[in-house]
PDB file of C-alpha atoms in Angstrom:
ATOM      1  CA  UNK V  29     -17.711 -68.995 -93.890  1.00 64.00           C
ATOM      2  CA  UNK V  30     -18.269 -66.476 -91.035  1.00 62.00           C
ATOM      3  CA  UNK V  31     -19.852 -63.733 -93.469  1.00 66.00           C
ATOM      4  CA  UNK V  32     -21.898 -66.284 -95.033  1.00 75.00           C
ATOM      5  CA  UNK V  33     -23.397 -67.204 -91.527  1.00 77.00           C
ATOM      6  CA  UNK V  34     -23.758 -63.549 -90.820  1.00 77.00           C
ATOM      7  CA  UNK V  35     -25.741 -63.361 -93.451  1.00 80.00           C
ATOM      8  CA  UNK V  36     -27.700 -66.217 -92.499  1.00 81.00           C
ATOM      9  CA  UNK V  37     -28.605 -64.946 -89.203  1.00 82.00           C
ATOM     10  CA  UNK V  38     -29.806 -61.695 -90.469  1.00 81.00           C
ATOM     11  CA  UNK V  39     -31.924 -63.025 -93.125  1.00 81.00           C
ATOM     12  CA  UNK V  40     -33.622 -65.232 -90.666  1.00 84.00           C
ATOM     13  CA  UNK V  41     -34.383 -61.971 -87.937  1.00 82.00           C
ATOM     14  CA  UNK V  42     -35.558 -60.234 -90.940  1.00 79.00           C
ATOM     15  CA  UNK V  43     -38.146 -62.678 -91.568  1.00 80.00           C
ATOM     16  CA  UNK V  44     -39.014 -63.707 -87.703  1.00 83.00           C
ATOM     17  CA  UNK V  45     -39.042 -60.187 -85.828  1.00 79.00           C
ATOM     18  CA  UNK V  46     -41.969 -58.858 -88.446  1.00 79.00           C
ATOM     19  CA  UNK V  47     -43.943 -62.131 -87.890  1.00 80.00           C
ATOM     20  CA  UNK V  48     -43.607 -61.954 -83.767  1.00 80.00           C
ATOM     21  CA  UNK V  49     -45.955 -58.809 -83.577  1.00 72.00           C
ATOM     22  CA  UNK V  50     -43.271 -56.488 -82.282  1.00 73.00           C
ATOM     23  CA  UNK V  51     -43.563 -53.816 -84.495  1.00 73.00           C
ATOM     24  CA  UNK V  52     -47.238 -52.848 -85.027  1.00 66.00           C
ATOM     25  CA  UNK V  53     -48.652 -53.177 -88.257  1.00 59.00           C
ATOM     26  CA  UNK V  54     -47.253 -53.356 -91.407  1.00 72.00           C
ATOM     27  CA  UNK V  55     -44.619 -50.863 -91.082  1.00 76.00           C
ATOM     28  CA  UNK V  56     -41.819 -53.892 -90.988  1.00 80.00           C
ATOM     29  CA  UNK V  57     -42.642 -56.619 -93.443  1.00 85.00           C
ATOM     30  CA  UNK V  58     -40.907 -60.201 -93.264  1.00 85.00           C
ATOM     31  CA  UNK V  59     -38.379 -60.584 -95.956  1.00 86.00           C
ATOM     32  CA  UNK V  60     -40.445 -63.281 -97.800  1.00 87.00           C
ATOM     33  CA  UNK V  61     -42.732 -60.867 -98.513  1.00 87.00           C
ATOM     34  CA  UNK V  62     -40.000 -58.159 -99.567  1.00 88.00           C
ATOM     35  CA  UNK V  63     -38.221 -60.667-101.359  1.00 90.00           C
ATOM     36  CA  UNK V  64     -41.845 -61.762-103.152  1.00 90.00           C
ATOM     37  CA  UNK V  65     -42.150 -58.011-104.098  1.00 89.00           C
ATOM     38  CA  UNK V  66     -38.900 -57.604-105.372  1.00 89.00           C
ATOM     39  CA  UNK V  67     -39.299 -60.766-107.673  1.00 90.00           C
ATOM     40  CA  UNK V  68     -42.128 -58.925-109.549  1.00 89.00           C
ATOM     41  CA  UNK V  69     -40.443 -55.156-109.727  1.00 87.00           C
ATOM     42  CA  UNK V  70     -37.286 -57.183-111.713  1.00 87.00           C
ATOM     43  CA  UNK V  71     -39.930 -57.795-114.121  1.00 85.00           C
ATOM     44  CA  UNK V  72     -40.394 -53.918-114.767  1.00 85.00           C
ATOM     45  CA  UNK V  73     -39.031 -51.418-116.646  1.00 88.00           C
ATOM     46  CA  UNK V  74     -38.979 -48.747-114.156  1.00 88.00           C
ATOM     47  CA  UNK V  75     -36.647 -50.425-111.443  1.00 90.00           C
ATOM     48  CA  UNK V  76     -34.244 -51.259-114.241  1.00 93.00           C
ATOM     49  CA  UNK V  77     -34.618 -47.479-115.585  1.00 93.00           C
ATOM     50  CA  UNK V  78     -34.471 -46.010-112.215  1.00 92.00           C
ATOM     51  CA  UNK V  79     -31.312 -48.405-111.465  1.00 93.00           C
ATOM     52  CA  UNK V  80     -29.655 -47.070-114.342  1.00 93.00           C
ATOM     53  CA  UNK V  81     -30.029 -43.220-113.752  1.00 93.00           C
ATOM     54  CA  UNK V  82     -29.141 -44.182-110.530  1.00 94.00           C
ATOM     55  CA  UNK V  83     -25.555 -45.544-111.732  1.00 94.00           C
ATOM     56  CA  UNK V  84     -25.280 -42.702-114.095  1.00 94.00           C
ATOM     57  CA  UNK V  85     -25.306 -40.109-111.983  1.00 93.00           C
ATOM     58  CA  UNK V  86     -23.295 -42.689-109.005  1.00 94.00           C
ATOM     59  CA  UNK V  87     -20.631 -42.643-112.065  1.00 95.00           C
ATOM     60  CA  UNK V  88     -20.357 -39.753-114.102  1.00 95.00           C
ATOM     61  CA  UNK V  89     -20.047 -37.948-109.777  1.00 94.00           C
ATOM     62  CA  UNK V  90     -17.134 -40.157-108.639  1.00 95.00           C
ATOM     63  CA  UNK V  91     -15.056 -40.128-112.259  1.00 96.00           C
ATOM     64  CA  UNK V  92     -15.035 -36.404-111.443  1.00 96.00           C
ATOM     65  CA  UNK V  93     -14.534 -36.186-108.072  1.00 95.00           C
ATOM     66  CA  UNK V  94     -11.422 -38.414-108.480  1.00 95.00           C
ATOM     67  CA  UNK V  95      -9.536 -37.043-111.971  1.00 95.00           C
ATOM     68  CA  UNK V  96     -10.315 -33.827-109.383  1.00 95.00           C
ATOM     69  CA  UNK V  97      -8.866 -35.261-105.787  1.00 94.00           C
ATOM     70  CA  UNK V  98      -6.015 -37.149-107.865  1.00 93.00           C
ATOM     71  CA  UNK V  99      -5.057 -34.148-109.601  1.00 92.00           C
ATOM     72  CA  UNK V 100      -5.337 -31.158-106.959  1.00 92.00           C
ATOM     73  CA  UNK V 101      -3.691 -33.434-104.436  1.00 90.00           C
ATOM     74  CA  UNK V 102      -0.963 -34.760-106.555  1.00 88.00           C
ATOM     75  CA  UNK V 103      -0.086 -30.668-107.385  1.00 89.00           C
ATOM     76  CA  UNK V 104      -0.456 -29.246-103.730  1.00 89.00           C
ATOM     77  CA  UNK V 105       1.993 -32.240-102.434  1.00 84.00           C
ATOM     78  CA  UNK V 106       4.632 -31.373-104.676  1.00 81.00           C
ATOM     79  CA  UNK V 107       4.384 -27.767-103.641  1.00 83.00           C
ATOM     80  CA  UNK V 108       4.942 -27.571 -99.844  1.00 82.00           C
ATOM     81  CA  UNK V 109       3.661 -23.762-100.080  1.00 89.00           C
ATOM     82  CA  UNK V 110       0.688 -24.420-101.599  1.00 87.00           C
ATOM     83  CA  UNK V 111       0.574 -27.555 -98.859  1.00 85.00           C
ATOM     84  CA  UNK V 112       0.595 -24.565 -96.198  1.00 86.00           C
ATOM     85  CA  UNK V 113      -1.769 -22.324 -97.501  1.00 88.00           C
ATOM     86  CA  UNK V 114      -4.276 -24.498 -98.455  1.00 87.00           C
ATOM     87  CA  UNK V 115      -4.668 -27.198 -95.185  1.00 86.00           C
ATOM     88  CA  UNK V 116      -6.707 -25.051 -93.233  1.00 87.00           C
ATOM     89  CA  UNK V 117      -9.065 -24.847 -95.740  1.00 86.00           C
ATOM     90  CA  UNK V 118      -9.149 -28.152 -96.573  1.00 86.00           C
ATOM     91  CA  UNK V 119      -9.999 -28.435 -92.739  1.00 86.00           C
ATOM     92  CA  UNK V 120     -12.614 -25.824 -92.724  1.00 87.00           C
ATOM     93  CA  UNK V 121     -14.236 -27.301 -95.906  1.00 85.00           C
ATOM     94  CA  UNK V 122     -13.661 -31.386 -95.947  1.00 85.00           C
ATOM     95  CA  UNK V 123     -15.999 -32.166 -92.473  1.00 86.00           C
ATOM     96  CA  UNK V 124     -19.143 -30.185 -94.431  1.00 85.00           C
ATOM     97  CA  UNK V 125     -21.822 -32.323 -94.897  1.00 85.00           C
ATOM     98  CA  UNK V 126     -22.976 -32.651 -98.486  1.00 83.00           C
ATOM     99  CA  UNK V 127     -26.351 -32.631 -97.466  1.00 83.00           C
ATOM    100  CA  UNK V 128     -26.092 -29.693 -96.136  1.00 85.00           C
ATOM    101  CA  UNK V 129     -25.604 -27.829 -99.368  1.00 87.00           C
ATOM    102  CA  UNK V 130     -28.901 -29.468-100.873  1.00 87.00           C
ATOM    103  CA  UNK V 131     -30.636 -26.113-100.901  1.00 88.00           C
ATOM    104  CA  UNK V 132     -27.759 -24.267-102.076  1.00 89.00           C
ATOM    105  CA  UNK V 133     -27.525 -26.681-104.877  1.00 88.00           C
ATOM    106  CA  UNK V 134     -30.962 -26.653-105.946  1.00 88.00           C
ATOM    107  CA  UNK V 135     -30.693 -22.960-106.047  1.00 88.00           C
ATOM    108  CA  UNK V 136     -27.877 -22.589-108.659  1.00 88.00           C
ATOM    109  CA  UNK V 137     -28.850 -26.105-110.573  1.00 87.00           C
ATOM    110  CA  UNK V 138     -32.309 -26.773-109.617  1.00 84.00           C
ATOM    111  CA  UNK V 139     -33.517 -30.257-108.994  1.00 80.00           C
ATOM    112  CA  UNK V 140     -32.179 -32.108-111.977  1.00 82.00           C
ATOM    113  CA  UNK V 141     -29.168 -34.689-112.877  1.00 84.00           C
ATOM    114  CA  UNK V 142     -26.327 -31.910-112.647  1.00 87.00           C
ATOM    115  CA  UNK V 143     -27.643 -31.643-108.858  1.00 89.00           C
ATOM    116  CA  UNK V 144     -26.804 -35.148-107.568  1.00 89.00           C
ATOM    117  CA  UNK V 145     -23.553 -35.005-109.386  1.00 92.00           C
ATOM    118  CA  UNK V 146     -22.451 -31.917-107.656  1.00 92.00           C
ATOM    119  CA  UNK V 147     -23.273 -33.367-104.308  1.00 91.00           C
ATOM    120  CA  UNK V 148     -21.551 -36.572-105.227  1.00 93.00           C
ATOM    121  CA  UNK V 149     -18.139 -34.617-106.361  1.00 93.00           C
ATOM    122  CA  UNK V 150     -17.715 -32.139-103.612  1.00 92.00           C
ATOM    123  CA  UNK V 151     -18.333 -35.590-101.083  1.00 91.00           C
ATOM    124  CA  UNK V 152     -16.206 -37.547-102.974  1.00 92.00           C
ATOM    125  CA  UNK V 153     -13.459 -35.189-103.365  1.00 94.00           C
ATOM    126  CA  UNK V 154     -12.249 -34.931 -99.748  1.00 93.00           C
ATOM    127  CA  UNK V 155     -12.058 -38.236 -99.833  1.00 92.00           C
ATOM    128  CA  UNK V 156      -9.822 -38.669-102.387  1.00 94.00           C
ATOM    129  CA  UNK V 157      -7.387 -35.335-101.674  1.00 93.00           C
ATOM    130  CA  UNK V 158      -6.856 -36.002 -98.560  1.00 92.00           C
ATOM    131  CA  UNK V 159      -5.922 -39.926 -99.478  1.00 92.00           C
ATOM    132  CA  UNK V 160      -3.253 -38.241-102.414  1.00 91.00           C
ATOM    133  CA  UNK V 161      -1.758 -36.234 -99.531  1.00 90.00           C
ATOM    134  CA  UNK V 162      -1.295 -38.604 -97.436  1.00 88.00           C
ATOM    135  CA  UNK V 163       0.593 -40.735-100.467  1.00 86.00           C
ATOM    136  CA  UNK V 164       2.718 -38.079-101.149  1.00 84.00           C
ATOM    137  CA  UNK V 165       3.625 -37.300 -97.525  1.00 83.00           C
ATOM    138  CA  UNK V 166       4.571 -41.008 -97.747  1.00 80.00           C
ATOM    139  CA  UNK V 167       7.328 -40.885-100.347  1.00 77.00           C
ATOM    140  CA  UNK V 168      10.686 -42.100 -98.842  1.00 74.00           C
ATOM    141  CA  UNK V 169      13.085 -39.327 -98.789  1.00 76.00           C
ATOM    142  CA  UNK V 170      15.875 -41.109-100.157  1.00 74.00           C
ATOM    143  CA  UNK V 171      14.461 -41.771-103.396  1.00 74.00           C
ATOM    144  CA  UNK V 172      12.770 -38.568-103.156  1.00 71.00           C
ATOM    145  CA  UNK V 173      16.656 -36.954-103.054  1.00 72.00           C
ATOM    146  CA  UNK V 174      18.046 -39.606-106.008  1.00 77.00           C
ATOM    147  CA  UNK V 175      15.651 -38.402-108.137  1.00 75.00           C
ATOM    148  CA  UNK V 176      16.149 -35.056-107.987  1.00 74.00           C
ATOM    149  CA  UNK V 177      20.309 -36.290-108.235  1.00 77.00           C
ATOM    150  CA  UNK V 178      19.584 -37.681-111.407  1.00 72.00           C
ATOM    151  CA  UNK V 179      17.734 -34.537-112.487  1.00 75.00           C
ATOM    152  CA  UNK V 180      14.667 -36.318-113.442  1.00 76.00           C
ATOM    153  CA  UNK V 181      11.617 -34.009-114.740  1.00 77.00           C
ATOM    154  CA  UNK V 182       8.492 -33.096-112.664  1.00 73.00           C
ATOM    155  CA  UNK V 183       6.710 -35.328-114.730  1.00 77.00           C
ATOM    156  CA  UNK V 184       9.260 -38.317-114.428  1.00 77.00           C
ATOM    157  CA  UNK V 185       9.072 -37.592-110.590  1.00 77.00           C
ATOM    158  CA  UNK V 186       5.160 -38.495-110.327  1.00 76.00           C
ATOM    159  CA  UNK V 187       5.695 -40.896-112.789  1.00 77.00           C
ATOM    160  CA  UNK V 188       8.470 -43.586-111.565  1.00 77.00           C
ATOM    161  CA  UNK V 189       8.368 -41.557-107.776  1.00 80.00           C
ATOM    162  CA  UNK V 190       5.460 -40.202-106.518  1.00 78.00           C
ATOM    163  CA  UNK V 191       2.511 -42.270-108.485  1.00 80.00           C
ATOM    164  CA  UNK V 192       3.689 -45.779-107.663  1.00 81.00           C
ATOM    165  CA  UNK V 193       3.937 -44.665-103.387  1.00 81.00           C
ATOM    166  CA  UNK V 194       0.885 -42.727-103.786  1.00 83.00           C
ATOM    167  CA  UNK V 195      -1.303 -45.387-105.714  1.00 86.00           C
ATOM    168  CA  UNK V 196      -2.314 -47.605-102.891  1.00 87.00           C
ATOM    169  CA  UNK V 197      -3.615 -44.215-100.908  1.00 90.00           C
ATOM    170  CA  UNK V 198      -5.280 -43.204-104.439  1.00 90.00           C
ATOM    171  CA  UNK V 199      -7.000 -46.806-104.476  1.00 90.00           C
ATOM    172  CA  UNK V 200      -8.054 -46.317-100.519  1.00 90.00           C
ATOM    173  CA  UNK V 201      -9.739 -42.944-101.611  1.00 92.00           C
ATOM    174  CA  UNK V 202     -11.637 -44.332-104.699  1.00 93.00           C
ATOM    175  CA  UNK V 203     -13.090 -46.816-102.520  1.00 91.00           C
ATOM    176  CA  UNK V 204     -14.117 -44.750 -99.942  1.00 92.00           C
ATOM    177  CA  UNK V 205     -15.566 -41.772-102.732  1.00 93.00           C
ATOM    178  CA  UNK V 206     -17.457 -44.960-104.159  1.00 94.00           C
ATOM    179  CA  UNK V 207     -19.476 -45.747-101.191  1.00 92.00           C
ATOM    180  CA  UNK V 208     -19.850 -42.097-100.104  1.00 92.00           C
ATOM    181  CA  UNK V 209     -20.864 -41.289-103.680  1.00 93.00           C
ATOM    182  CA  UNK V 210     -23.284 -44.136-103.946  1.00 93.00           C
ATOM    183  CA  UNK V 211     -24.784 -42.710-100.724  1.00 91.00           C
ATOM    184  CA  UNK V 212     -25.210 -38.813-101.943  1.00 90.00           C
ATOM    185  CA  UNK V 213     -26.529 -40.146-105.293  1.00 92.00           C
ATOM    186  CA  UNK V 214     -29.363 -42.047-103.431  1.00 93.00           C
ATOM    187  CA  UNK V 215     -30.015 -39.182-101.185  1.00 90.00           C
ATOM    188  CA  UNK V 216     -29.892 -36.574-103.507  1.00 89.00           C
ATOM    189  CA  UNK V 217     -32.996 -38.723-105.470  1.00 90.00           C
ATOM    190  CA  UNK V 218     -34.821 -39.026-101.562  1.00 89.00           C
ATOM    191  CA  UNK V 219     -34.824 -35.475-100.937  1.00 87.00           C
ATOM    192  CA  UNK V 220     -34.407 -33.486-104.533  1.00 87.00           C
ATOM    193  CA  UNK V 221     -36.705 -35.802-106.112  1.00 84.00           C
ATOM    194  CA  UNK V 222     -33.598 -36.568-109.485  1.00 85.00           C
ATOM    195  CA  UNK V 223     -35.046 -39.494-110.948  1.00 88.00           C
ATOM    196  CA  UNK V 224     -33.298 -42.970-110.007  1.00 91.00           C
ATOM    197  CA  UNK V 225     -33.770 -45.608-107.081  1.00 92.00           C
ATOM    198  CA  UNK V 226     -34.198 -42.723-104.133  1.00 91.00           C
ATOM    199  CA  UNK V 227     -36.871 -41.602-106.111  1.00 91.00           C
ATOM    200  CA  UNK V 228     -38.970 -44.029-106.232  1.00 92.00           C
ATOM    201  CA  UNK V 229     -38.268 -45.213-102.240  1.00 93.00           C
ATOM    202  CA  UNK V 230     -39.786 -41.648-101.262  1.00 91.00           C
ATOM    203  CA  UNK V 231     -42.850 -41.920-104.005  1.00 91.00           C
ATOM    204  CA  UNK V 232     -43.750 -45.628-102.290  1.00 89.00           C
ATOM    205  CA  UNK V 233     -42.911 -44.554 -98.811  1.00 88.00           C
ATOM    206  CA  UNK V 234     -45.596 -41.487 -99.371  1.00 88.00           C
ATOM    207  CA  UNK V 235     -47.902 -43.637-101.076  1.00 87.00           C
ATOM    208  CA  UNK V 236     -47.983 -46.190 -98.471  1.00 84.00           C
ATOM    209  CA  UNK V 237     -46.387 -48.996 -99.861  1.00 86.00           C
ATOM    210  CA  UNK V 238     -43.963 -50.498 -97.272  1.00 88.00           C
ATOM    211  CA  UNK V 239     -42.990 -53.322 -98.782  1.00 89.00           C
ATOM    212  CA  UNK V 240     -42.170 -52.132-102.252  1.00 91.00           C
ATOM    213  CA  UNK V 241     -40.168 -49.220-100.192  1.00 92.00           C
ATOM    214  CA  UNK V 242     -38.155 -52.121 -98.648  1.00 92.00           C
ATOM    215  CA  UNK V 243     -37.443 -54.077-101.952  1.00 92.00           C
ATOM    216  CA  UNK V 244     -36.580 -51.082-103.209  1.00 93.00           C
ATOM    217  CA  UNK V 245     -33.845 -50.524-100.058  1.00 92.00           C
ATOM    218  CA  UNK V 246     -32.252 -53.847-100.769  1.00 92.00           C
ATOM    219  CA  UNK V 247     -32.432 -53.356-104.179  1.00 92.00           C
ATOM    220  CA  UNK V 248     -29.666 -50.502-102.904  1.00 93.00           C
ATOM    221  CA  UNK V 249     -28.065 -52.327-100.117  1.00 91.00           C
ATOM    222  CA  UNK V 250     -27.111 -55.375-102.944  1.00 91.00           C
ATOM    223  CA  UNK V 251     -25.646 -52.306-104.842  1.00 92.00           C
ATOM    224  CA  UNK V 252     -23.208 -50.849-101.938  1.00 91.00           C
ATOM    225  CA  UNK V 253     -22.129 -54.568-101.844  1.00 90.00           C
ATOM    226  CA  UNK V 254     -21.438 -54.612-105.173  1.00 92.00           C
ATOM    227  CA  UNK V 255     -19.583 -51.389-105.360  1.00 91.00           C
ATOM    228  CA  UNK V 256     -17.408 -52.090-102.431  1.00 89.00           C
ATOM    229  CA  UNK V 257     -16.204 -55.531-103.661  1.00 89.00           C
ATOM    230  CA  UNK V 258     -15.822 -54.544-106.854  1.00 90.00           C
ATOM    231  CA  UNK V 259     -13.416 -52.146-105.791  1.00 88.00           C
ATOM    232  CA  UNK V 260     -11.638 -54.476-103.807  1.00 86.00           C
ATOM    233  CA  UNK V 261     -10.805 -56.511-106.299  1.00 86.00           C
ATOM    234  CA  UNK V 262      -9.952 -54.217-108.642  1.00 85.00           C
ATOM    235  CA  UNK V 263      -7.426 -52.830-106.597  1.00 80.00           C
ATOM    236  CA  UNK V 264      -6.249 -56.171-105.424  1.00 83.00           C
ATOM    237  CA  UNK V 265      -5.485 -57.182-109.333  1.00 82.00           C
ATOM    238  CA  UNK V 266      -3.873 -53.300-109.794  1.00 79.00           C
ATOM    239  CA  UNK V 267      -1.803 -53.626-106.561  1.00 75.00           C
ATOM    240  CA  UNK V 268      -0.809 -57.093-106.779  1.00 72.00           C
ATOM    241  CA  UNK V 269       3.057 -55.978-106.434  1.00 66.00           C
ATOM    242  CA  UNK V 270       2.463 -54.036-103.733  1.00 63.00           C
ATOM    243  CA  UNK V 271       3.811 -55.762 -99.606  1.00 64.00           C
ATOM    244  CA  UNK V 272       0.003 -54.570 -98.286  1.00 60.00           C
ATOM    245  CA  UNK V 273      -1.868 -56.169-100.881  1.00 59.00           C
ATOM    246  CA  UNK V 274       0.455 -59.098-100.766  1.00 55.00           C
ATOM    247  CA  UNK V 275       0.286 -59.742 -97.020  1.00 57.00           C
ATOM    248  CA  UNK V 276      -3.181 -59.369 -96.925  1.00 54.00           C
ATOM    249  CA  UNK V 277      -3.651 -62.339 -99.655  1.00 50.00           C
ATOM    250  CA  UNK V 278      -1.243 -64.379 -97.578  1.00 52.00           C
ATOM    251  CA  UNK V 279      -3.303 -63.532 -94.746  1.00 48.00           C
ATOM    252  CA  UNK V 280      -6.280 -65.526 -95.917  1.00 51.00           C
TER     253      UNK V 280
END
């Protein structure tokens, strides 16, 4: 109920504050007006085609940013050396903006699809490493120690050991890469000029059109909401054995 009156509230400032005469001009439009515009854009191709490249490069980022982060982290937490030599430069590297390798990355790819990707997997890569290492680090000794007793294989040690302690922490990062993905592949349109949703925000911001630019924002707002709950419930149906996941659903 509370979101739902959140929601509420906000919808009604967003239609009010542009109708007091606050803001000068046209440069905030009330959402009747935004919603109006958005209304007739769902009628076009191009928001649906632009939505889709969007997605595409939003998915084809993350899927390789996380088979990445899954499988680097998985391999440096079983190998306390490499643990050591490599966590200062996870430190040095990790807090770098993704942004801030947009010229770089026009440079070597130029200003095509293979650009947002690469911005989306070197974001959402952090995010998932550091989430692995943190699920490994987690492993209770004991059966840590019993399975090496029972001389089980490397791979029988991620398997029945390390995967099912690590998964929640592997679910936290996916969630997290998601939204920070969805965010690079949007900016990476804004500022490179890739094709997609981003794209054609900066072409109606430029031209003038301020109320097809903010149609165009919710358009991507209504997609981080999607993407976040989605993700939520997927890892609510994968981690349905798991206390956290359990406690939380008793919770509500």
């Amino acid at each position: 109920m509370a979101p739902l009156v959140g929601i509420v509230l906000a919808a009604l400032a967003a239609e009010i504050v542009p109708r007091t005469g606050l803001i000068a001009g046209d440069a905030l439009p009330p959402l009747s007006s935004v919603l109006a515009e958005l209304g007739r854009q769902a009628g076009d191709a191009a928001l649906w085609e632009a939505l889709g490249r969007t997605v595409r490069t939003w998915a084809v980022g993350l899927v390789v940013a996380v088979v990445a982060g899954v499988v680097v982290g998985v391999l440096i937490g079983l190998v306390p050396i490499l643990r050591a030599i490599t966590a200062s430069t996870v430190e040095f590297l990790r807090p770098i903006p993704s942004v801030a390798l947009i010229p770089a990355v026009i440079l070597v790819f130029g200003t095509g699809f293979e650009s947002g990707v690469v911005l989306i997997v070197y974001a959402g890569f952090w995010q998932v490493l550091v989430q692995v290492l943190y699920g490994v680090q987690d492993i209770d000794p004991v059966a840590h120690d019993t399975a090496r007793s029972y001389r089980f294989s490397v791979w029988g040690r991620v398997r029945y050991v390390i995967w099912p302690t690590a998964l929640p922490f592997v679910f936290t990062g996916i969630r997290l890469a998601a939204s920070v993905a969805l965010v690079l592949a949007i900016t990476g349109e804004l500022v490179i000029g890739t094709p997609g949703i981003g794209q054609l925000i900066s072409v109606a911001q430029s031209s003038g059109a301020t109320t097809e630019m903010f149609a165009l924002v919710l358009v991507t707002g209504v997609l981080g909401v999607l993407v976040n709950t989605g993700f939520r419930y997927a890892e609510r149906a994968v981690l349905g054995w798991h206390p956290s996941v359990r406690r939380s659903a008793g919770a509500r």
